[in-house]
Coordinates of C-alpha atoms and ligand atoms in Angstrom, one line a residue:
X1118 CA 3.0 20.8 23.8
X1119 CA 3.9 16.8 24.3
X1120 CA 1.8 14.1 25.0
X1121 CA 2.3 11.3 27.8
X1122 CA 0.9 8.2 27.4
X1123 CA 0.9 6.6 30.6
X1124 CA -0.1 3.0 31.5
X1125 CA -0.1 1.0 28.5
X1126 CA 1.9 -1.8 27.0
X1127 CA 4.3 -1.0 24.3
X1128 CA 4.2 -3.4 21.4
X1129 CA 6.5 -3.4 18.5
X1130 CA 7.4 -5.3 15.5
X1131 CA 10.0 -7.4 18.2
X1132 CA 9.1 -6.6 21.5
X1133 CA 6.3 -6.2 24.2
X1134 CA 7.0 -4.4 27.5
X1135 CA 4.9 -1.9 30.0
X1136 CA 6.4 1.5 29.8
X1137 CA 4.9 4.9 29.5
X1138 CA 5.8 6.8 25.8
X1139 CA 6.4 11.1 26.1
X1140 CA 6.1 13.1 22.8
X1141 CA 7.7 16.0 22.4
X1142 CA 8.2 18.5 19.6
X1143 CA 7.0 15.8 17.1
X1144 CA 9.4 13.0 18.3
X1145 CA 9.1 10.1 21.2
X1146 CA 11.5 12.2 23.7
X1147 CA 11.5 9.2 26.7
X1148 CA 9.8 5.3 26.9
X1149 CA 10.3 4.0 30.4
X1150 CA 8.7 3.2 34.2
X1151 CA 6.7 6.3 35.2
X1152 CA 7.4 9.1 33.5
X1153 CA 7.3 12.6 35.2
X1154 CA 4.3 14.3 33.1
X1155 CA 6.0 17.9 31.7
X1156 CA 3.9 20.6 33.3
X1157 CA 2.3 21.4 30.0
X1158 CA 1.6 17.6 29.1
X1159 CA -1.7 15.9 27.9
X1160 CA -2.1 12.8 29.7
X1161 CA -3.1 9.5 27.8
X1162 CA -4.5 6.9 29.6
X1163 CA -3.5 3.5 27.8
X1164 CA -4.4 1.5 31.1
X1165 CA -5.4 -1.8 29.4
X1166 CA -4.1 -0.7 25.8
X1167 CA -1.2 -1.5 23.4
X1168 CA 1.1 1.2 22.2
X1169 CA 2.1 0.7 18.8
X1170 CA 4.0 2.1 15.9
X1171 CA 1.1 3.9 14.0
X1172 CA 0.2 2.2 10.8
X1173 CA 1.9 3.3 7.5
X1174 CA -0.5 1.9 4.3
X1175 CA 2.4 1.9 1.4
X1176 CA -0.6 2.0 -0.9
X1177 CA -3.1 4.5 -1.8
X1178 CA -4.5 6.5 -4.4
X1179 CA -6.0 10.3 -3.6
X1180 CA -7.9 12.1 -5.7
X1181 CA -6.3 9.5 -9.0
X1182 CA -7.7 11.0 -11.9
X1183 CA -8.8 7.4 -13.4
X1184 CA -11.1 5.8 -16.1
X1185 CA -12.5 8.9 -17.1
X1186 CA -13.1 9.9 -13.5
X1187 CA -11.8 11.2 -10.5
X1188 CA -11.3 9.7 -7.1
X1189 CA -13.4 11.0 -4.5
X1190 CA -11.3 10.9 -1.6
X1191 CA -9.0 13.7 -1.4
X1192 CA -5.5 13.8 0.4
X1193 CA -7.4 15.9 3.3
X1194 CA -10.2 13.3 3.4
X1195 CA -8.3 10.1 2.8
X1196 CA -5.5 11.4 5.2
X1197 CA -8.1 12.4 8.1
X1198 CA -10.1 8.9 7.6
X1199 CA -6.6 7.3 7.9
X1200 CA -5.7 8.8 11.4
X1201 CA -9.1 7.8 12.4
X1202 CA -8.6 4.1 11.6
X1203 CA -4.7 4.6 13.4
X1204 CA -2.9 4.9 10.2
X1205 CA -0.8 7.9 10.5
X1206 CA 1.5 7.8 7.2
X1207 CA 0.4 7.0 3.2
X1208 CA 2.5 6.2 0.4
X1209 CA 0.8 7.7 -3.0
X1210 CA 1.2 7.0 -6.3
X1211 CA 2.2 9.8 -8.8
X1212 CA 0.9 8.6 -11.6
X1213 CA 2.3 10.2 -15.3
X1214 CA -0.2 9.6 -17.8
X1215 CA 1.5 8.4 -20.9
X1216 CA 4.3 11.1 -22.5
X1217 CA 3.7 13.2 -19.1
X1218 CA 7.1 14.1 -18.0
X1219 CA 7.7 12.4 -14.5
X1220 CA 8.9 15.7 -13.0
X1221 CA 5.5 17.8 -14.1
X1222 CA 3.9 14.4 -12.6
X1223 CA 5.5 14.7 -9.4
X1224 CA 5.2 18.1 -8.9
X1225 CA 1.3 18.3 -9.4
X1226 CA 0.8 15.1 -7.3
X1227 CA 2.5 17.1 -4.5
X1228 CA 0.4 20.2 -5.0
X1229 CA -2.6 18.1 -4.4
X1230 CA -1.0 16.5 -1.2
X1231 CA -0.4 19.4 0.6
X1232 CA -3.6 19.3 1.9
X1233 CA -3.3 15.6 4.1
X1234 CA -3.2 16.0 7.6
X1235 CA -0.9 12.8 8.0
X1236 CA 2.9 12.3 6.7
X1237 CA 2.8 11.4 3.1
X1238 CA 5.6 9.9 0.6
X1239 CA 5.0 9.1 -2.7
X1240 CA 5.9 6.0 -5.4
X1241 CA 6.4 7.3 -8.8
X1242 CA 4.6 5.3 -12.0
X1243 CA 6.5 4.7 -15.5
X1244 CA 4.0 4.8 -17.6
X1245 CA 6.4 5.0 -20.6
X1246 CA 9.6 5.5 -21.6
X1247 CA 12.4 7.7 -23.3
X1248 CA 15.8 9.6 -22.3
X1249 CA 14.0 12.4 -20.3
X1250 CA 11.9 9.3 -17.8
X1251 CA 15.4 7.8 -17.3
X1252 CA 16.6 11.6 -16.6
X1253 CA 13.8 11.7 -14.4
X1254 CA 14.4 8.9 -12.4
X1255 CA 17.5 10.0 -11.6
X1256 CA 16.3 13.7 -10.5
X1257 CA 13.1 12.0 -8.3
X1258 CA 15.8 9.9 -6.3
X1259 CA 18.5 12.2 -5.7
X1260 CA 16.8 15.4 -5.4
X1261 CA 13.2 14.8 -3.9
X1262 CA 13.0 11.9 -1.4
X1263 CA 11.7 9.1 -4.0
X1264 CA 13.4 5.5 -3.8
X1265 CA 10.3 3.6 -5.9
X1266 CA 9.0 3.3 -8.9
X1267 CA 5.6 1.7 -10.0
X1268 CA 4.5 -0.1 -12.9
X1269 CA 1.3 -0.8 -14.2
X1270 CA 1.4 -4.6 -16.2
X1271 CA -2.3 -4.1 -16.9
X1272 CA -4.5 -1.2 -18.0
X1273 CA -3.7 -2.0 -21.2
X1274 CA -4.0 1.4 -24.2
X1275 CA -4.1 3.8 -20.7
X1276 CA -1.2 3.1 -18.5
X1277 CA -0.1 0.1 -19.0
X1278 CA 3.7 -0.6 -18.9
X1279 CA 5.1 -3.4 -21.6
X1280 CA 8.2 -5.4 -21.3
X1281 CA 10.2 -2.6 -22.6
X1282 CA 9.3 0.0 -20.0
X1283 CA 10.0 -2.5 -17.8
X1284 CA 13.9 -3.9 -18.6
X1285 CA 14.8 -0.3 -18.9
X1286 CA 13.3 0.8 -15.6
X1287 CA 14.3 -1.8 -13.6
X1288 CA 17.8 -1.5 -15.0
X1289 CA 17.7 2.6 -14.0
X1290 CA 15.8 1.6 -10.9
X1291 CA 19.1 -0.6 -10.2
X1292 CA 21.7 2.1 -10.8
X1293 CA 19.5 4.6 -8.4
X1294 CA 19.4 2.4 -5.8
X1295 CA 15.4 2.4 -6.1
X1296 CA 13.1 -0.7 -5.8
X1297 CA 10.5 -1.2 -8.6
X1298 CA 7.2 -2.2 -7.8
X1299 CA 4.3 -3.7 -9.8
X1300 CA 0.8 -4.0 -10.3
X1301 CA 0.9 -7.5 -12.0
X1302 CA -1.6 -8.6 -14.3
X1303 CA -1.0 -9.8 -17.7
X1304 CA -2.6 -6.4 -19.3
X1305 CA -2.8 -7.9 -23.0
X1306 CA -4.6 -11.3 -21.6
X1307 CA -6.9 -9.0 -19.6
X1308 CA -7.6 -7.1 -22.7
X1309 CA -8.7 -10.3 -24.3
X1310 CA -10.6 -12.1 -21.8
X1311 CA -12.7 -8.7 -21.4
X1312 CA -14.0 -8.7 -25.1
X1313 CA -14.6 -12.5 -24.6
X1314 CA -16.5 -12.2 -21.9
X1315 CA -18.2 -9.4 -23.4
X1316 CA -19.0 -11.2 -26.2
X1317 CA -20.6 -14.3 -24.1
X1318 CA -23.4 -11.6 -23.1
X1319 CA -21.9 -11.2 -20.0
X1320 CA -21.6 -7.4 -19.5
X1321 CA -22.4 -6.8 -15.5
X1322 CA -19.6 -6.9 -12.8
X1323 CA -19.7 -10.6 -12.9
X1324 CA -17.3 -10.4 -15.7
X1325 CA -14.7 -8.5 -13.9
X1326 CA -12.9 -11.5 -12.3
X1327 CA -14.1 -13.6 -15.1
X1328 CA -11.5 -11.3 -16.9
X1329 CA -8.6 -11.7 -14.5
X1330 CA -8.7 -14.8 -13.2
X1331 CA -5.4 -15.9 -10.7
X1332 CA -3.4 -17.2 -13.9
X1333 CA -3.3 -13.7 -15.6
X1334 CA -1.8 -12.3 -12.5
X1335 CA 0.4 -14.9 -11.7
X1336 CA 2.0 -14.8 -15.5
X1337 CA 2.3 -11.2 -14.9
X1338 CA 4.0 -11.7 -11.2
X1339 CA 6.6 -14.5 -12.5
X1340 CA 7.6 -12.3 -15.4
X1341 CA 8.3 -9.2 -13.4
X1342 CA 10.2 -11.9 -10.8
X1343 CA 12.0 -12.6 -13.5
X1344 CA 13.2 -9.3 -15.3
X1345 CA 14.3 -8.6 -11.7
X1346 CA 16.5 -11.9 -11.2
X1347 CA 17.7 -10.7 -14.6
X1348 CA 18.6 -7.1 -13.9
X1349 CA 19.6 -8.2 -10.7
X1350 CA 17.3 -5.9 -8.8
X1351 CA 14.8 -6.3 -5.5
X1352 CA 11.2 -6.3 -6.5
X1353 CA 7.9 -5.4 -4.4
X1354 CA 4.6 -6.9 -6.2
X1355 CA 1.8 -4.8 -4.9
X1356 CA -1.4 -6.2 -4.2
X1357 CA -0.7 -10.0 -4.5
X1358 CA -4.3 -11.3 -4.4
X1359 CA -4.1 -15.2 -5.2
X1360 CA -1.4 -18.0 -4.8
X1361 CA -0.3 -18.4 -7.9
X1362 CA 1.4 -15.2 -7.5
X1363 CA 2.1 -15.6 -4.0
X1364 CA 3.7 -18.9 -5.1
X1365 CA 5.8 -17.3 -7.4
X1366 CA 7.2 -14.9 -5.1
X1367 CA 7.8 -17.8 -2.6
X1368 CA 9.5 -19.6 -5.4
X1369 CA 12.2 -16.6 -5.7
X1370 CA 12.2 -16.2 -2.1
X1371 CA 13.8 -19.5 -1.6
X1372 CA 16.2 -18.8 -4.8
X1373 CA 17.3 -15.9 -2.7
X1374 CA 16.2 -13.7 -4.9
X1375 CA 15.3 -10.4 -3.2
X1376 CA 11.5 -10.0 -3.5
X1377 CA 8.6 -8.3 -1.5
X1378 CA 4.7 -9.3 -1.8
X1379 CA 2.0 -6.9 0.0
X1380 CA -1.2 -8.1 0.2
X1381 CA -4.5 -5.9 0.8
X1382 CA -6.9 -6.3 3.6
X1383 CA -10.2 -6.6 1.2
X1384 CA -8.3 -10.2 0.0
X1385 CA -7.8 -11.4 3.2
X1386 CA -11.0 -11.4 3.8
X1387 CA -13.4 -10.6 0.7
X1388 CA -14.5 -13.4 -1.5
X1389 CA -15.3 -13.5 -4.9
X1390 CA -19.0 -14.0 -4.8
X1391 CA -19.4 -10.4 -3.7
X1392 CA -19.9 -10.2 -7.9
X1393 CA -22.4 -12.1 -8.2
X1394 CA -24.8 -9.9 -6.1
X1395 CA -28.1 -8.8 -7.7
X1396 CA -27.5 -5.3 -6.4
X1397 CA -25.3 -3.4 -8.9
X1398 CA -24.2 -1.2 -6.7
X1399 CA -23.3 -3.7 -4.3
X1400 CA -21.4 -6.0 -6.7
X1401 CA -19.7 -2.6 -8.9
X1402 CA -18.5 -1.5 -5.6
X1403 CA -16.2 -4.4 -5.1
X1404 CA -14.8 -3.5 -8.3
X1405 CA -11.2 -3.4 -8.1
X1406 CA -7.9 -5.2 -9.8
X1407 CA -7.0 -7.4 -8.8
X1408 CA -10.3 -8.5 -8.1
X1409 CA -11.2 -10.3 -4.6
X1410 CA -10.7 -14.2 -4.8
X1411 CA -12.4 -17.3 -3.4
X1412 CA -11.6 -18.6 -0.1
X1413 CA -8.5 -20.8 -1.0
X1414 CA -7.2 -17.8 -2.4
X1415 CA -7.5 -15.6 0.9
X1416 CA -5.8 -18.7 3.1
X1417 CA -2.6 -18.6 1.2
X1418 CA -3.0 -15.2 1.6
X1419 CA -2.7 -15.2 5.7
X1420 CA -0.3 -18.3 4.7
X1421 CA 1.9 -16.1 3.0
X1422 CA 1.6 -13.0 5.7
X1423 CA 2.1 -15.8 8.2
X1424 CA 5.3 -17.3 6.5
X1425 CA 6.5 -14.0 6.0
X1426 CA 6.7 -14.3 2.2
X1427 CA 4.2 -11.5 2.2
X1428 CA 5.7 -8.8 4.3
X1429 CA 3.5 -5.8 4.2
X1430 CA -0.1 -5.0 4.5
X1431 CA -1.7 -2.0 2.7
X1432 CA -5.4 -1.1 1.0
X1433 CA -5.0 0.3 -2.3
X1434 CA -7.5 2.7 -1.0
X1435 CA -9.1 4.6 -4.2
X1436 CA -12.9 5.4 -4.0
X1437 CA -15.1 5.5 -6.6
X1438 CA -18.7 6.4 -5.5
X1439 CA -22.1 4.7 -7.3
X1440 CA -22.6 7.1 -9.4
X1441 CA -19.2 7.0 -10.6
X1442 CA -19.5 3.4 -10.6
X1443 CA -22.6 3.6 -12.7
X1444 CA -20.6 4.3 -15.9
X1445 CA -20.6 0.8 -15.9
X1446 CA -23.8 -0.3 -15.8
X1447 CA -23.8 -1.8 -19.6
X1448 CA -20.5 -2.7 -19.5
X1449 CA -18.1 -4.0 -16.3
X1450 CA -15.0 -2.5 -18.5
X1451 CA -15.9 1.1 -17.8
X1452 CA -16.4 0.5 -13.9
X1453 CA -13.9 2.6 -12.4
X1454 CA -11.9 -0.2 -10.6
X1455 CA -11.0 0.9 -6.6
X1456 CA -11.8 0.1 -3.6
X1457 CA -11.8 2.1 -0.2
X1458 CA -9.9 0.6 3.5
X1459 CA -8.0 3.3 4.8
X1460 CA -9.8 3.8 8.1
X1461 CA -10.8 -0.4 8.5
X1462 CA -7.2 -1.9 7.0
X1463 CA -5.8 -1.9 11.1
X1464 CA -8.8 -2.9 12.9
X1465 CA -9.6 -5.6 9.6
X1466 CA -6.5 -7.1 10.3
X1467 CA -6.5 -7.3 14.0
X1468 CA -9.7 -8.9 14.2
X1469 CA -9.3 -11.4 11.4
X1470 CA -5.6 -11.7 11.8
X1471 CA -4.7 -11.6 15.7
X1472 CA -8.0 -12.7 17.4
X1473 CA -8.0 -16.1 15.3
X1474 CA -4.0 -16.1 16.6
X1475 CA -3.1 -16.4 13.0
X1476 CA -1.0 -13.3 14.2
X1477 CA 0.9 -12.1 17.3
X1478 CA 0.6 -8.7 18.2
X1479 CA 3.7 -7.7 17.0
X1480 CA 3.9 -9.6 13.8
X1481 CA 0.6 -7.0 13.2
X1482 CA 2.6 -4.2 13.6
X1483 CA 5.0 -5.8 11.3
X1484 CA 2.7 -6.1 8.7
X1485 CA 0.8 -2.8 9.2
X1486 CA 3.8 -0.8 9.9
X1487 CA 7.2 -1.8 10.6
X1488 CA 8.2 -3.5 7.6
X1489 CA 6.8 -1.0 5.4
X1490 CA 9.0 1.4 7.3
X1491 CA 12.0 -1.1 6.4
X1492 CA 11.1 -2.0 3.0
X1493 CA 10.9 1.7 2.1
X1494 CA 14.0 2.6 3.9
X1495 CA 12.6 5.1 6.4
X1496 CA 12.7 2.9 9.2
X1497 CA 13.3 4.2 12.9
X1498 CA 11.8 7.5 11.6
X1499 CA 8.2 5.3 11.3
X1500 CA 7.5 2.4 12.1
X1501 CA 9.7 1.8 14.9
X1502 CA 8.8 2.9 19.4
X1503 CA 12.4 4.6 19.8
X1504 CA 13.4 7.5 21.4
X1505 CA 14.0 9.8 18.6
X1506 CA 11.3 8.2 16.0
X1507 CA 8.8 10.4 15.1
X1508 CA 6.0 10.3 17.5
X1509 CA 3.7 8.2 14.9
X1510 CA 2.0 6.7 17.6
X1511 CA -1.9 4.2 18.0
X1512 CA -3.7 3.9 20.9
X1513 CA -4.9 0.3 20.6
X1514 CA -8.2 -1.2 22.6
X1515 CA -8.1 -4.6 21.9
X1516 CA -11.6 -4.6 23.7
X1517 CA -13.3 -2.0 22.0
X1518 CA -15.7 -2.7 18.9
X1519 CA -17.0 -1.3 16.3
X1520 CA -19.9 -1.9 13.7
X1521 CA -18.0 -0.7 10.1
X1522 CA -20.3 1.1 8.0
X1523 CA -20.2 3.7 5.2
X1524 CA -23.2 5.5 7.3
X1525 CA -20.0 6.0 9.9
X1526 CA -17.2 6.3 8.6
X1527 CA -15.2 8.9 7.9
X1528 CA -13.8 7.9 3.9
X1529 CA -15.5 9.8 1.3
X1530 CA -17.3 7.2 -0.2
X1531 CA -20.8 5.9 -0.1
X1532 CA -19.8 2.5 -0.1
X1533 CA -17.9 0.4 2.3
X1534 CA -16.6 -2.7 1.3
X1535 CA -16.6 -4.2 5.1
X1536 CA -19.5 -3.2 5.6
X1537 CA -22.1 -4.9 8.6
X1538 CA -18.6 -6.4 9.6
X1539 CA -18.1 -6.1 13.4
X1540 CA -14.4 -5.7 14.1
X1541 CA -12.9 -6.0 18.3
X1542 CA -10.0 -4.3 18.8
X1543 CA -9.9 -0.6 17.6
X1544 CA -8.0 2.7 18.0
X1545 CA -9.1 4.8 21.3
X1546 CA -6.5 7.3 20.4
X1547 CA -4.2 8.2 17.3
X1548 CA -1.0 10.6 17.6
X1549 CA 0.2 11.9 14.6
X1550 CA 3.8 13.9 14.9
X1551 CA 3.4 14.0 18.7
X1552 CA -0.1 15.7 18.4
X1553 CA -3.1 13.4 19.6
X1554 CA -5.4 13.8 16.7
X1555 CA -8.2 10.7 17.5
X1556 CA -9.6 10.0 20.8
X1557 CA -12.3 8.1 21.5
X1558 CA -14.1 8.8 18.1
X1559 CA -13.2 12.4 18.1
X1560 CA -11.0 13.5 15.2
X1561 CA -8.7 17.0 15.6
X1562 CA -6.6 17.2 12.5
X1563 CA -5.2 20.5 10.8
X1564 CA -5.8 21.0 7.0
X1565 CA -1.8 20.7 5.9
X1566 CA -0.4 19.6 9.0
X1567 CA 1.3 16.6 6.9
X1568 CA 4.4 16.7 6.5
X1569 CA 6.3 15.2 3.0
X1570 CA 8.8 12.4 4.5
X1571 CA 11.9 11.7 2.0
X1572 CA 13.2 8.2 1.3
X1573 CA 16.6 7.8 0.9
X1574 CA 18.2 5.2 -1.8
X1575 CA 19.1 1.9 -0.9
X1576 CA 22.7 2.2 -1.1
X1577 CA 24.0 -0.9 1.0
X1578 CA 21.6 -3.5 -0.1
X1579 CA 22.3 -3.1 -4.0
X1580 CA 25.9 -2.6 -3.6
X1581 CA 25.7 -6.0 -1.9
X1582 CA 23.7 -7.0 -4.9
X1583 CA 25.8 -5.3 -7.4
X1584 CA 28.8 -7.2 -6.0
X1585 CA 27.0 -10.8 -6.1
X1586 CA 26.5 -9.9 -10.1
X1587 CA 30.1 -9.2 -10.6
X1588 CA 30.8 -12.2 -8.5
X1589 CA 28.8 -14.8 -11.1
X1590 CA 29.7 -12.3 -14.1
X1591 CA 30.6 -14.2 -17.1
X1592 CA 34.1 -14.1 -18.8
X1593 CA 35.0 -13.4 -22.2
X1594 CA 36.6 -16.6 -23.8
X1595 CA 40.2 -15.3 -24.6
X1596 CA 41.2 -16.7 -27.9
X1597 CA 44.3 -16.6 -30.8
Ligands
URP2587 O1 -8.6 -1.4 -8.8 C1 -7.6 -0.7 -8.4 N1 -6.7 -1.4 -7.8 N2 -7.5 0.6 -8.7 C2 -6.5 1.4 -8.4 C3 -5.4 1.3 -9.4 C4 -4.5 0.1 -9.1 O2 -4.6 -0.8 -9.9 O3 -3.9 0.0 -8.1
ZN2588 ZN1 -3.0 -1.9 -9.0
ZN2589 ZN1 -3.3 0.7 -6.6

């Protein structure tokens, strides 16, 4: 079966041109002037629409056992909502809980996953640390497609990963050719500020960003910076909510340091008051960690996406419904912290980002797709309109609108963070490996269909950073 899509204008991370895009067997087979449809071709009509790269969300977080809970959304659910917001690929987190061998980690994680309906690849946590994680790492990257590795700063007594876990991965990351990431919050200060603010009386979700204010993460941001710089190693800091972290990645930036900031789609647009609301479950539904910042916060935010010091959008989609919430009711320490955005994070971004012109088209796809793609090292496969790429494919209406609303949506959640907000510009159709699987608000997916994508190690970019460490290396002093 392929799929023609005929009329529309392709857009990509560099270029926008009118041509016609034919899938076949899974892959974009032809781009070009008026394609000849194959007899047993489905005809797309993009008349009026962009044809991009679908959107690849390098963070999420199915069915996370977490704070004593699980997350609702399953890899089918999570996946399906996905495709019908135009994402058609996630990156998971396996996350080991501590003394968990990676490998038994990994191995349940993809169990669970073989249920999505989109591609999937996952990140891999260090959530501690001995011969057999270093073993591991080595296993994960060579034998089963994994070229990152996630640490948790905060979640102090639970998952948190200390300076320790840190020098040693990021120096095993570095021999792998595998990028670490972090979550960075200063879990110790965190720890504190929560029994403060306990303490003051304050025990609603009020006290959640009282707890991590933008300091705490950006202590947490320059450290990791700066174990990288010292390892010598890149560095992706996920979910950078608030300039001081933003500013520290900047700083490196400019030191040429090799550094990568993602940023979420709930802080680019979600303020910090959201907390303050009388509604328990309205405020405990925000609940996530980072938490969601004032507005000077958010415009450094689309500063740094704009600047290109942030490089990748993504939702750290992991829903927790009210009655989960609710275990928090006494105390904003035991609300499970996550947020859903899988299905809005495209249509979120276009609105806010590309109809105010604070983005172009294609820098979208940049940030919702193709620099993921690069940044993960599976770039043309995703993320990329080439003949050859797999045929990951959105449908964009840059005219059509839509209300959000956890009424409507398709994330299994009861909540929905954007909700009431009316967003122009949203998928008419989604093609997931050549297959259309959304059109026009109808979703076809096939439990399984997902394929696991591998990520190869970065072989070229850290020999190139290898040899700029033996350049500066230091000498011996030769004496007697
Ligand atoms: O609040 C969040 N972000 N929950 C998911 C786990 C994480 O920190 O990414
Ligand atoms: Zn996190
Ligand atoms: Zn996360």
């Amino acid at each position: 079966m392929s799929v023609l899509i005929r009329g529309g204008t392709v857009v990509t991370a560099d270029e926008t041109y009118r041509a016609d895009v034919l899938c076949q067997d899974g892959k974009i087979a032809a781009i070009g002037d008026n394609i000849e449809a194959p007899p047993d071709a489905r005809i797309v009509d993009a008349g009026g629409q962009y044809v991009m790269p679908g959107g690849i969300d390098p963070h999420t977080h199915m069915q996370l056992p977490f704070m004593g809970t699980v997350a609702s959304e399953d890899f089918y659910t999570g996946t399906s909502a996905g495709l019908a917001g135009g994402t058609t690929m996630i990156i998971d987190f396996v996350i080991p809980a501590p003394k968990e061998p990676l490998m038994e980690a990994y191995h349940k994680w993809r169990g669970w996953a073989e249920k999505a309906v989109s591609d999937y690849s996952f990140h891999v946590a260090v959530t501690w640390w001995d011969e057999s994680v270093h073993e591991d790492m080595g296993v994960l990257v060579r034998d089963y497609g994994v070229n990152s590795f996630k640490h948790f700063m905060a979640y102090k007594n639970a998952i948190m990963a200390d300076d320790e876990v840190l020098v040693n991965s990021f120096q095993r990351a570095m021999e792998l050719g595998a990028m670490p990431t972090v979550h960075a919050e200063n879990g110790e200060l965190v720890y504190q500020l929560q029994k403060q603010v306990l303490s003051q009386g304050i025990t609603g979700p009020e006290g959640h960003p009282l707890s991590r204010p933008p300091v705490v993460e950006g202590e947490a941001a320059n450290r990791a910076i700066q174990i990288a710089n010292v390892m010598n190693v890149p560095l992706y800091v996920v979910h950078v909510s608030c300039k001081e972290s933003l500013d520290a990645i900047t700083r490196a930036r400019s030191n040429g340091q090799r550094v990568y900031g993602e940023c979420l789609a709930g802080h680019l647009v979600i303020d910090d008051s959201v907390y303050r609301h009388k509604d328990f479950k309205f405020a405990a539904g925000h609940v996530m960690s980072p938490p969601f910042r004032s507005r000077e916060h958010q415009d450094a935010l689309w500063r740094g996406l704009q600047g290109g010091n942030l490089q990748t959008t993504a939702t750290d989609h992991c829903c927790f419904c009210a009655d989960q919430k609710a275990a928090g009711k006494d105390d904003f320490t035991k609300i499970p912290n996550g947020t859903a955005g899988i299905e809005d994070r495209m249509a979120v971004i276009w609105d806010a980002g590309v109809n105010t012109g604070k983005l172009t088209p294609n820098e979208f796809v940049a940030v919702t797709s193709t620099n993921t793609a690069r940044i993960f090292n599976i770039y043309p496969q995703k993320g990329a309109i080439k003949v050859g790429a797999d045929a990951d494919l959105v449908v964009w209406d840059p005219e059509g609108s839509r209300t959000i609303s956890a009424e409507t949506h398709h994330q299994n959640i009861d909540f929905n963070i954007f909700e009431g907000r009316t967003v122009k510009g949203i998928p008419s159709h989604t093609i997931s490996r050549g297959k259309v699987v959304w059109a026009d608000g109808e979703l076809t997916v096939e439990r399984g269909a997902g394929r696991y994508i591998n990520r190869q190690p970065y072989a070229a970019d850290f020999e190139a950073l290898a040899r700029s460490k033996e350049y500066n290396a230091p000498q011996a002093v030769k004496r007697g």
